């Protein structure tokens, strides 16, 4: 349970709908706010939608430093279970680390993930300083972060301005786990990638697209957006194309 007050706008989102469900997973240090417009669009298309708030997110970075990757995964895993109670078919979407969580759900629950939509997913980084993380996190609890990497003015993903280093170490452990089991992913995959992304480099793309076993792998480059593309200039393209993709792969 959270011990800190959830920031206004960072609350989880849920909308009732038909027998097709969509789970959306937000990113590291982010919040459901980054996915709210996308979730509302899909709800308007008749989907039952869930956007859980990951433990330690949407409150304080200090609280996030006390959480584990198993807790983050457990939250989306539980949300998928709840969707399955009322939905005949379910898909999972994810932004950044949320894309990694979506992949892990597809690895572990392949019969329940009917389609995957990933936006600038993260399951690894080339940054050399990550090799120093075991030492750095014992010297300082956080580093300056890169939040609101958005080209469109006036947008706010309600993310932390600091990167909690204990939590970052947890993310690295999760990435290793996800990478090891990528071949277990068979769901149809739609992959959005911003041409300019100041947070996630191209390592994840080079791991995911060749690594999964999905027969259907569609790639869309986003020309006008940065990392948080779901709040950026290409958001409408993401919303409409993902809805088309889900409709293509959901049962009649």
JSON list of N, CA and C in Angstrom, two decimals, residues 169-240:
[
{"chain": "A", "resi": 169, "resn": "UNK", "atom": "N", "xyz": [18.00, 0.20, -10.10]},
{"chain": "A", "resi": 169, "resn": "UNK", "atom": "CA", "xyz": [18.65, -1.12, -10.02]},
{"chain": "A", "resi": 169, "resn": "UNK", "atom": "C", "xyz": [17.62, -2.24, -10.16]},
{"chain": "A", "resi": 170, "resn": "UNK", "atom": "N", "xyz": [16.44, -2.03, -9.62]},
{"chain": "A", "resi": 170, "resn": "UNK", "atom": "CA", "xyz": [15.36, -3.00, -9.78]},
{"chain": "A", "resi": 170, "resn": "UNK", "atom": "C", "xyz": [14.95, -3.12, -11.24]},
{"chain": "A", "resi": 171, "resn": "UNK", "atom": "N", "xyz": [14.88, -1.98, -11.93]},
{"chain": "A", "resi": 171, "resn": "UNK", "atom": "CA", "xyz": [14.50, -2.01, -13.34]},
{"chain": "A", "resi": 171, "resn": "UNK", "atom": "C", "xyz": [15.51, -2.82, -14.16]},
{"chain": "A", "resi": 172, "resn": "UNK", "atom": "N", "xyz": [16.79, -2.68, -13.85]},
{"chain": "A", "resi": 172, "resn": "UNK", "atom": "CA", "xyz": [17.82, -3.43, -14.58]},
{"chain": "A", "resi": 172, "resn": "UNK", "atom": "C", "xyz": [17.63, -4.93, -14.39]},
{"chain": "A", "resi": 173, "resn": "UNK", "atom": "N", "xyz": [17.26, -5.34, -13.17]},
{"chain": "A", "resi": 173, "resn": "UNK", "atom": "CA", "xyz": [16.99, -6.77, -12.92]},
{"chain": "A", "resi": 173, "resn": "UNK", "atom": "C", "xyz": [15.80, -7.24, -13.75]},
{"chain": "A", "resi": 174, "resn": "UNK", "atom": "N", "xyz": [14.77, -6.42, -13.83]},
{"chain": "A", "resi": 174, "resn": "UNK", "atom": "CA", "xyz": [13.59, -6.77, -14.61]},
{"chain": "A", "resi": 174, "resn": "UNK", "atom": "C", "xyz": [13.92, -6.86, -16.10]},
{"chain": "A", "resi": 175, "resn": "UNK", "atom": "N", "xyz": [14.71, -5.91, -16.58]},
{"chain": "A", "resi": 175, "resn": "UNK", "atom": "CA", "xyz": [15.09, -5.94, -17.99]},
{"chain": "A", "resi": 175, "resn": "UNK", "atom": "C", "xyz": [15.79, -7.25, -18.36]},
{"chain": "A", "resi": 176, "resn": "UNK", "atom": "N", "xyz": [16.68, -7.68, -17.49]},
{"chain": "A", "resi": 176, "resn": "UNK", "atom": "CA", "xyz": [17.42, -8.92, -17.74]},
{"chain": "A", "resi": 176, "resn": "UNK", "atom": "C", "xyz": [16.45, -10.10, -17.85]},
{"chain": "A", "resi": 177, "resn": "UNK", "atom": "N", "xyz": [15.47, -10.12, -16.99]},
{"chain": "A", "resi": 177, "resn": "UNK", "atom": "CA", "xyz": [14.46, -11.18, -17.00]},
{"chain": "A", "resi": 177, "resn": "UNK", "atom": "C", "xyz": [13.65, -11.14, -18.29]},
{"chain": "A", "resi": 178, "resn": "UNK", "atom": "N", "xyz": [13.21, -9.96, -18.69]},
{"chain": "A", "resi": 178, "resn": "UNK", "atom": "CA", "xyz": [12.39, -9.82, -19.90]},
{"chain": "A", "resi": 178, "resn": "UNK", "atom": "C", "xyz": [13.20, -10.24, -21.13]},
{"chain": "A", "resi": 179, "resn": "UNK", "atom": "N", "xyz": [14.43, -9.78, -21.22]},
{"chain": "A", "resi": 179, "resn": "UNK", "atom": "CA", "xyz": [15.26, -10.11, -22.38]},
{"chain": "A", "resi": 179, "resn": "UNK", "atom": "C", "xyz": [15.43, -11.62, -22.54]},
{"chain": "A", "resi": 180, "resn": "UNK", "atom": "N", "xyz": [15.57, -12.33, -21.44]},
{"chain": "A", "resi": 180, "resn": "UNK", "atom": "CA", "xyz": [15.84, -13.77, -21.47]},
{"chain": "A", "resi": 180, "resn": "UNK", "atom": "C", "xyz": [14.69, -14.56, -22.08]},
{"chain": "A", "resi": 181, "resn": "UNK", "atom": "N", "xyz": [13.46, -14.05, -21.95]},
{"chain": "A", "resi": 181, "resn": "UNK", "atom": "CA", "xyz": [12.29, -14.82, -22.37]},
{"chain": "A", "resi": 181, "resn": "UNK", "atom": "C", "xyz": [11.55, -14.23, -23.56]},
{"chain": "A", "resi": 182, "resn": "UNK", "atom": "N", "xyz": [12.18, -13.32, -24.31]},
{"chain": "A", "resi": 182, "resn": "UNK", "atom": "CA", "xyz": [11.51, -12.66, -25.42]},
{"chain": "A", "resi": 182, "resn": "UNK", "atom": "C", "xyz": [10.92, -13.64, -26.44]},
{"chain": "A", "resi": 183, "resn": "UNK", "atom": "N", "xyz": [11.58, -14.75, -26.65]},
{"chain": "A", "resi": 183, "resn": "UNK", "atom": "CA", "xyz": [11.11, -15.72, -27.66]},
{"chain": "A", "resi": 183, "resn": "UNK", "atom": "C", "xyz": [9.76, -16.31, -27.30]},
{"chain": "A", "resi": 184, "resn": "UNK", "atom": "N", "xyz": [9.33, -16.15, -26.05]},
{"chain": "A", "resi": 184, "resn": "UNK", "atom": "CA", "xyz": [8.02, -16.68, -25.64]},
{"chain": "A", "resi": 184, "resn": "UNK", "atom": "C", "xyz": [6.87, -15.77, -26.08]},
{"chain": "A", "resi": 185, "resn": "UNK", "atom": "N", "xyz": [7.20, -14.59, -26.60]},
{"chain": "A", "resi": 185, "resn": "UNK", "atom": "CA", "xyz": [6.16, -13.65, -27.05]},
{"chain": "A", "resi": 185, "resn": "UNK", "atom": "C", "xyz": [5.70, -14.02, -28.45]},
{"chain": "A", "resi": 186, "resn": "UNK", "atom": "N", "xyz": [4.42, -14.33, -28.57]},
{"chain": "A", "resi": 186, "resn": "UNK", "atom": "CA", "xyz": [3.85, -14.71, -29.87]},
{"chain": "A", "resi": 186, "resn": "UNK", "atom": "C", "xyz": [2.73, -13.76, -30.32]},
{"chain": "A", "resi": 187, "resn": "UNK", "atom": "N", "xyz": [2.32, -12.85, -29.48]},
{"chain": "A", "resi": 187, "resn": "UNK", "atom": "CA", "xyz": [1.19, -11.97, -29.79]},
{"chain": "A", "resi": 187, "resn": "UNK", "atom": "C", "xyz": [1.52, -11.03, -30.95]},
{"chain": "A", "resi": 188, "resn": "UNK", "atom": "N", "xyz": [0.53, -10.71, -31.78]},
{"chain": "A", "resi": 188, "resn": "UNK", "atom": "CA", "xyz": [0.73, -9.67, -32.80]},
{"chain": "A", "resi": 188, "resn": "UNK", "atom": "C", "xyz": [1.25, -8.38, -32.15]},
{"chain": "A", "resi": 189, "resn": "UNK", "atom": "N", "xyz": [2.26, -7.77, -32.76]},
{"chain": "A", "resi": 189, "resn": "UNK", "atom": "CA", "xyz": [2.96, -6.65, -32.14]},
{"chain": "A", "resi": 189, "resn": "UNK", "atom": "C", "xyz": [2.94, -5.42, -33.03]},
{"chain": "A", "resi": 190, "resn": "UNK", "atom": "N", "xyz": [2.50, -4.31, -32.45]},
{"chain": "A", "resi": 190, "resn": "UNK", "atom": "CA", "xyz": [2.58, -3.00, -33.09]},
{"chain": "A", "resi": 190, "resn": "UNK", "atom": "C", "xyz": [3.56, -2.16, -32.29]},
{"chain": "A", "resi": 191, "resn": "UNK", "atom": "N", "xyz": [4.60, -1.67, -32.96]},
{"chain": "A", "resi": 191, "resn": "UNK", "atom": "CA", "xyz": [5.73, -1.01, -32.29]},
{"chain": "A", "resi": 191, "resn": "UNK", "atom": "C", "xyz": [5.86, 0.42, -32.81]},
{"chain": "A", "resi": 192, "resn": "UNK", "atom": "N", "xyz": [5.63, 1.40, -31.93]},
{"chain": "A", "resi": 192, "resn": "UNK", "atom": "CA", "xyz": [5.83, 2.80, -32.26]},
{"chain": "A", "resi": 192, "resn": "UNK", "atom": "C", "xyz": [7.18, 3.26, -31.72]},
{"chain": "A", "resi": 193, "resn": "UNK", "atom": "N", "xyz": [7.92, 3.99, -32.54]},
{"chain": "A", "resi": 193, "resn": "UNK", "atom": "CA", "xyz": [9.24, 4.46, -32.12]},
{"chain": "A", "resi": 193, "resn": "UNK", "atom": "C", "xyz": [9.46, 5.90, -32.58]},
{"chain": "A", "resi": 194, "resn": "UNK", "atom": "N", "xyz": [9.72, 6.79, -31.62]},
{"chain": "A", "resi": 194, "resn": "UNK", "atom": "CA", "xyz": [9.99, 8.18, -31.95]},
{"chain": "A", "resi": 194, "resn": "UNK", "atom": "C", "xyz": [11.36, 8.33, -32.61]},
{"chain": "A", "resi": 195, "resn": "UNK", "atom": "N", "xyz": [11.38, 9.12, -33.66]},
{"chain": "A", "resi": 195, "resn": "UNK", "atom": "CA", "xyz": [12.64, 9.37, -34.36]},
{"chain": "A", "resi": 195, "resn": "UNK", "atom": "C", "xyz": [13.63, 10.07, -33.44]},
{"chain": "A", "resi": 196, "resn": "UNK", "atom": "N", "xyz": [13.13, 10.93, -32.55]},
{"chain": "A", "resi": 196, "resn": "UNK", "atom": "CA", "xyz": [13.95, 11.61, -31.56]},
{"chain": "A", "resi": 196, "resn": "UNK", "atom": "C", "xyz": [13.45, 11.25, -30.17]},
{"chain": "A", "resi": 197, "resn": "UNK", "atom": "N", "xyz": [14.29, 10.57, -29.41]},
{"chain": "A", "resi": 197, "resn": "UNK", "atom": "CA", "xyz": [13.94, 10.12, -28.06]},
{"chain": "A", "resi": 197, "resn": "UNK", "atom": "C", "xyz": [15.15, 10.37, -27.18]},
{"chain": "A", "resi": 198, "resn": "UNK", "atom": "N", "xyz": [15.00, 11.26, -26.19]},
{"chain": "A", "resi": 198, "resn": "UNK", "atom": "CA", "xyz": [16.13, 11.63, -25.34]},
{"chain": "A", "resi": 198, "resn": "UNK", "atom": "C", "xyz": [16.24, 10.75, -24.10]},
{"chain": "A", "resi": 199, "resn": "UNK", "atom": "N", "xyz": [15.37, 9.74, -23.97]},
{"chain": "A", "resi": 199, "resn": "UNK", "atom": "CA", "xyz": [15.35, 8.89, -22.78]},
{"chain": "A", "resi": 199, "resn": "UNK", "atom": "C", "xyz": [15.79, 7.46, -23.11]},
{"chain": "A", "resi": 200, "resn": "UNK", "atom": "N", "xyz": [15.19, 6.88, -24.13]},
{"chain": "A", "resi": 200, "resn": "UNK", "atom": "CA", "xyz": [15.45, 5.48, -24.49]},
{"chain": "A", "resi": 200, "resn": "UNK", "atom": "C", "xyz": [16.18, 5.42, -25.83]},
{"chain": "A", "resi": 201, "resn": "UNK", "atom": "N", "xyz": [17.33, 4.77, -25.86]},
{"chain": "A", "resi": 201, "resn": "UNK", "atom": "CA", "xyz": [18.09, 4.65, -27.10]},
{"chain": "A", "resi": 201, "resn": "UNK", "atom": "C", "xyz": [17.57, 3.47, -27.93]},
{"chain": "A", "resi": 202, "resn": "UNK", "atom": "N", "xyz": [18.29, 3.11, -28.99]},
{"chain": "A", "resi": 202, "resn": "UNK", "atom": "CA", "xyz": [17.78, 2.10, -29.92]},
{"chain": "A", "resi": 202, "resn": "UNK", "atom": "C", "xyz": [18.11, 0.66, -29.52]},
{"chain": "A", "resi": 203, "resn": "UNK", "atom": "N", "xyz": [18.71, 0.46, -28.34]},
{"chain": "A", "resi": 203, "resn": "UNK", "atom": "CA", "xyz": [19.03, -0.90, -27.92]},
{"chain": "A", "resi": 203, "resn": "UNK", "atom": "C", "xyz": [17.77, -1.76, -27.77]},
{"chain": "A", "resi": 204, "resn": "UNK", "atom": "N", "xyz": [16.73, -1.21, -27.16]},
{"chain": "A", "resi": 204, "resn": "UNK", "atom": "CA", "xyz": [15.51, -2.00, -26.95]},
{"chain": "A", "resi": 204, "resn": "UNK", "atom": "C", "xyz": [14.90, -2.46, -28.26]},
{"chain": "A", "resi": 205, "resn": "UNK", "atom": "N", "xyz": [14.89, -1.58, -29.24]},
{"chain": "A", "resi": 205, "resn": "UNK", "atom": "CA", "xyz": [14.34, -1.97, -30.56]},
{"chain": "A", "resi": 205, "resn": "UNK", "atom": "C", "xyz": [15.15, -3.12, -31.16]},
{"chain": "A", "resi": 206, "resn": "UNK", "atom": "N", "xyz": [16.47, -3.05, -31.02]},
{"chain": "A", "resi": 206, "resn": "UNK", "atom": "CA", "xyz": [17.31, -4.09, -31.61]},
{"chain": "A", "resi": 206, "resn": "UNK", "atom": "C", "xyz": [17.19, -5.42, -30.87]},
{"chain": "A", "resi": 207, "resn": "UNK", "atom": "N", "xyz": [16.69, -5.38, -29.64]},
{"chain": "A", "resi": 207, "resn": "UNK", "atom": "CA", "xyz": [16.46, -6.60, -28.88]},
{"chain": "A", "resi": 207, "resn": "UNK", "atom": "C", "xyz": [15.06, -7.16, -29.12]},
{"chain": "A", "resi": 208, "resn": "UNK", "atom": "N", "xyz": [14.06, -6.27, -29.13]},
{"chain": "A", "resi": 208, "resn": "UNK", "atom": "CA", "xyz": [12.67, -6.72, -29.16]},
{"chain": "A", "resi": 208, "resn": "UNK", "atom": "C", "xyz": [12.25, -7.25, -30.52]},
{"chain": "A", "resi": 209, "resn": "UNK", "atom": "N", "xyz": [12.43, -6.45, -31.56]},
{"chain": "A", "resi": 209, "resn": "UNK", "atom": "CA", "xyz": [11.87, -6.85, -32.86]},
{"chain": "A", "resi": 209, "resn": "UNK", "atom": "C", "xyz": [12.45, -8.16, -33.39]},
{"chain": "A", "resi": 210, "resn": "UNK", "atom": "N", "xyz": [13.77, -8.40, -33.28]},
{"chain": "A", "resi": 210, "resn": "UNK", "atom": "CA", "xyz": [14.28, -9.70, -33.71]},
{"chain": "A", "resi": 210, "resn": "UNK", "atom": "C", "xyz": [14.07, -10.79, -32.66]},
{"chain": "A", "resi": 211, "resn": "UNK", "atom": "N", "xyz": [13.83, -10.40, -31.41]},
{"chain": "A", "resi": 211, "resn": "UNK", "atom": "CA", "xyz": [13.81, -11.37, -30.33]},
{"chain": "A", "resi": 211, "resn": "UNK", "atom": "C", "xyz": [12.48, -12.06, -30.09]},
{"chain": "A", "resi": 212, "resn": "UNK", "atom": "N", "xyz": [11.37, -11.38, -30.40]},
{"chain": "A", "resi": 212, "resn": "UNK", "atom": "CA", "xyz": [10.07, -11.99, -30.16]},
{"chain": "A", "resi": 212, "resn": "UNK", "atom": "C", "xyz": [9.75, -12.99, -31.27]},
{"chain": "A", "resi": 213, "resn": "UNK", "atom": "N", "xyz": [8.79, -13.87, -30.99]},
{"chain": "A", "resi": 213, "resn": "UNK", "atom": "CA", "xyz": [8.38, -14.89, -31.97]},
{"chain": "A", "resi": 213, "resn": "UNK", "atom": "C", "xyz": [7.09, -14.50, -32.69]},
{"chain": "A", "resi": 214, "resn": "UNK", "atom": "N", "xyz": [6.65, -13.28, -32.51]},
{"chain": "A", "resi": 214, "resn": "UNK", "atom": "CA", "xyz": [5.41, -12.81, -33.13]},
{"chain": "A", "resi": 214, "resn": "UNK", "atom": "C", "xyz": [5.51, -12.87, -34.66]},
{"chain": "A", "resi": 215, "resn": "UNK", "atom": "N", "xyz": [4.53, -13.51, -35.27]},
{"chain": "A", "resi": 215, "resn": "UNK", "atom": "CA", "xyz": [4.51, -13.55, -36.75]},
{"chain": "A", "resi": 215, "resn": "UNK", "atom": "C", "xyz": [4.18, -12.18, -37.31]},
{"chain": "A", "resi": 216, "resn": "UNK", "atom": "N", "xyz": [3.37, -11.42, -36.59]},
{"chain": "A", "resi": 216, "resn": "UNK", "atom": "CA", "xyz": [2.99, -10.08, -37.03]},
{"chain": "A", "resi": 216, "resn": "UNK", "atom": "C", "xyz": [3.75, -9.06, -36.20]},
{"chain": "A", "resi": 217, "resn": "UNK", "atom": "N", "xyz": [4.62, -8.29, -36.88]},
{"chain": "A", "resi": 217, "resn": "UNK", "atom": "CA", "xyz": [5.40, -7.26, -36.23]},
{"chain": "A", "resi": 217, "resn": "UNK", "atom": "C", "xyz": [5.34, -6.01, -37.09]},
{"chain": "A", "resi": 218, "resn": "UNK", "atom": "N", "xyz": [4.55, -5.05, -36.68]},
{"chain": "A", "resi": 218, "resn": "UNK", "atom": "CA", "xyz": [4.40, -3.80, -37.44]},
{"chain": "A", "resi": 218, "resn": "UNK", "atom": "C", "xyz": [5.17, -2.69, -36.74]},
{"chain": "A", "resi": 219, "resn": "UNK", "atom": "N", "xyz": [5.86, -1.89, -37.53]},
{"chain": "A", "resi": 219, "resn": "UNK", "atom": "CA", "xyz": [6.70, -0.81, -36.99]},
{"chain": "A", "resi": 219, "resn": "UNK", "atom": "C", "xyz": [6.24, 0.52, -37.56]},
{"chain": "A", "resi": 220, "resn": "UNK", "atom": "N", "xyz": [6.04, 1.49, -36.68]},
{"chain": "A", "resi": 220, "resn": "UNK", "atom": "CA", "xyz": [5.63, 2.83, -37.09]},
{"chain": "A", "resi": 220, "resn": "UNK", "atom": "C", "xyz": [6.60, 3.84, -36.49]},
{"chain": "A", "resi": 221, "resn": "UNK", "atom": "N", "xyz": [7.24, 4.63, -37.34]},
{"chain": "A", "resi": 221, "resn": "UNK", "atom": "CA", "xyz": [8.14, 5.68, -36.84]},
{"chain": "A", "resi": 221, "resn": "UNK", "atom": "C", "xyz": [7.35, 6.95, -36.61]},
{"chain": "A", "resi": 222, "resn": "UNK", "atom": "N", "xyz": [7.60, 7.58, -35.48]},
{"chain": "A", "resi": 222, "resn": "UNK", "atom": "CA", "xyz": [6.93, 8.82, -35.11]},
{"chain": "A", "resi": 222, "resn": "UNK", "atom": "C", "xyz": [7.86, 9.99, -35.39]},
{"chain": "A", "resi": 223, "resn": "UNK", "atom": "N", "xyz": [7.47, 10.84, -36.32]},
{"chain": "A", "resi": 223, "resn": "UNK", "atom": "CA", "xyz": [8.36, 11.89, -36.83]},
{"chain": "A", "resi": 223, "resn": "UNK", "atom": "C", "xyz": [8.41, 13.12, -35.94]},
{"chain": "A", "resi": 224, "resn": "UNK", "atom": "N", "xyz": [7.34, 13.39, -35.19]},
{"chain": "A", "resi": 224, "resn": "UNK", "atom": "CA", "xyz": [7.22, 14.71, -34.54]},
{"chain": "A", "resi": 224, "resn": "UNK", "atom": "C", "xyz": [7.18, 14.63, -33.01]},
{"chain": "A", "resi": 225, "resn": "UNK", "atom": "N", "xyz": [7.48, 13.48, -32.45]},
{"chain": "A", "resi": 225, "resn": "UNK", "atom": "CA", "xyz": [7.35, 13.30, -31.01]},
{"chain": "A", "resi": 225, "resn": "UNK", "atom": "C", "xyz": [8.65, 12.87, -30.37]},
{"chain": "A", "resi": 226, "resn": "UNK", "atom": "N", "xyz": [8.78, 13.17, -29.08]},
{"chain": "A", "resi": 226, "resn": "UNK", "atom": "CA", "xyz": [9.90, 12.70, -28.27]},
{"chain": "A", "resi": 226, "resn": "UNK", "atom": "C", "xyz": [9.48, 11.44, -27.50]},
{"chain": "A", "resi": 227, "resn": "UNK", "atom": "N", "xyz": [10.05, 11.21, -26.35]},
{"chain": "A", "resi": 227, "resn": "UNK", "atom": "CA", "xyz": [9.84, 9.93, -25.67]},
{"chain": "A", "resi": 227, "resn": "UNK", "atom": "C", "xyz": [8.38, 9.68, -25.26]},
{"chain": "A", "resi": 228, "resn": "UNK", "atom": "N", "xyz": [7.77, 10.66, -24.61]},
{"chain": "A", "resi": 228, "resn": "UNK", "atom": "CA", "xyz": [6.39, 10.47, -24.13]},
{"chain": "A", "resi": 228, "resn": "UNK", "atom": "C", "xyz": [5.43, 10.79, -25.28]},
{"chain": "A", "resi": 229, "resn": "UNK", "atom": "N", "xyz": [5.48, 9.95, -26.28]},
{"chain": "A", "resi": 229, "resn": "UNK", "atom": "CA", "xyz": [4.76, 10.23, -27.53]},
{"chain": "A", "resi": 229, "resn": "UNK", "atom": "C", "xyz": [3.25, 10.20, -27.36]},
{"chain": "A", "resi": 230, "resn": "UNK", "atom": "N", "xyz": [2.77, 9.57, -26.31]},
{"chain": "A", "resi": 230, "resn": "UNK", "atom": "CA", "xyz": [1.32, 9.49, -26.07]},
{"chain": "A", "resi": 230, "resn": "UNK", "atom": "C", "xyz": [0.74, 10.84, -25.65]},
{"chain": "A", "resi": 231, "resn": "UNK", "atom": "N", "xyz": [1.59, 11.80, -25.32]},
{"chain": "A", "resi": 231, "resn": "UNK", "atom": "CA", "xyz": [1.15, 13.17, -25.01]},
{"chain": "A", "resi": 231, "resn": "UNK", "atom": "C", "xyz": [1.70, 14.18, -26.01]},
{"chain": "A", "resi": 232, "resn": "UNK", "atom": "N", "xyz": [2.24, 13.69, -27.12]},
{"chain": "A", "resi": 232, "resn": "UNK", "atom": "CA", "xyz": [2.98, 14.55, -28.02]},
{"chain": "A", "resi": 232, "resn": "UNK", "atom": "C", "xyz": [2.23, 14.76, -29.35]},
{"chain": "A", "resi": 233, "resn": "UNK", "atom": "N", "xyz": [2.93, 15.31, -30.32]},
{"chain": "A", "resi": 233, "resn": "UNK", "atom": "CA", "xyz": [2.28, 15.66, -31.59]},
{"chain": "A", "resi": 233, "resn": "UNK", "atom": "C", "xyz": [1.71, 14.46, -32.34]},
{"chain": "A", "resi": 234, "resn": "UNK", "atom": "N", "xyz": [2.29, 13.28, -32.12]},
{"chain": "A", "resi": 234, "resn": "UNK", "atom": "CA", "xyz": [1.83, 12.09, -32.84]},
{"chain": "A", "resi": 234, "resn": "UNK", "atom": "C", "xyz": [0.83, 11.26, -32.03]},
{"chain": "A", "resi": 235, "resn": "UNK", "atom": "N", "xyz": [0.31, 11.82, -30.95]},
{"chain": "A", "resi": 235, "resn": "UNK", "atom": "CA", "xyz": [-0.60, 11.06, -30.09]},
{"chain": "A", "resi": 235, "resn": "UNK", "atom": "C", "xyz": [-1.81, 10.55, -30.86]},
{"chain": "A", "resi": 236, "resn": "UNK", "atom": "N", "xyz": [-2.39, 11.39, -31.70]},
{"chain": "A", "resi": 236, "resn": "UNK", "atom": "CA", "xyz": [-3.59, 10.98, -32.43]},
{"chain": "A", "resi": 236, "resn": "UNK", "atom": "C", "xyz": [-3.29, 9.80, -33.35]},
{"chain": "A", "resi": 237, "resn": "UNK", "atom": "N", "xyz": [-2.11, 9.81, -33.97]},
{"chain": "A", "resi": 237, "resn": "UNK", "atom": "CA", "xyz": [-1.70, 8.68, -34.82]},
{"chain": "A", "resi": 237, "resn": "UNK", "atom": "C", "xyz": [-1.61, 7.40, -33.98]},
{"chain": "A", "resi": 238, "resn": "UNK", "atom": "N", "xyz": [-1.03, 7.49, -32.79]},
{"chain": "A", "resi": 238, "resn": "UNK", "atom": "CA", "xyz": [-0.93, 6.33, -31.91]},
{"chain": "A", "resi": 238, "resn": "UNK", "atom": "C", "xyz": [-2.32, 5.82, -31.55]},
{"chain": "A", "resi": 239, "resn": "UNK", "atom": "N", "xyz": [-3.21, 6.74, -31.20]},
{"chain": "A", "resi": 239, "resn": "UNK", "atom": "CA", "xyz": [-4.55, 6.35, -30.76]},
{"chain": "A", "resi": 239, "resn": "UNK", "atom": "C", "xyz": [-5.30, 5.64, -31.89]},
{"chain": "A", "resi": 240, "resn": "UNK", "atom": "N", "xyz": [-5.33, 6.26, -33.06]},
{"chain": "A", "resi": 240, "resn": "UNK", "atom": "CA", "xyz": [-6.14, 5.70, -34.15]},
{"chain": "A", "resi": 240, "resn": "UNK", "atom": "C", "xyz": [-5.52, 4.41, -34.70]}
]
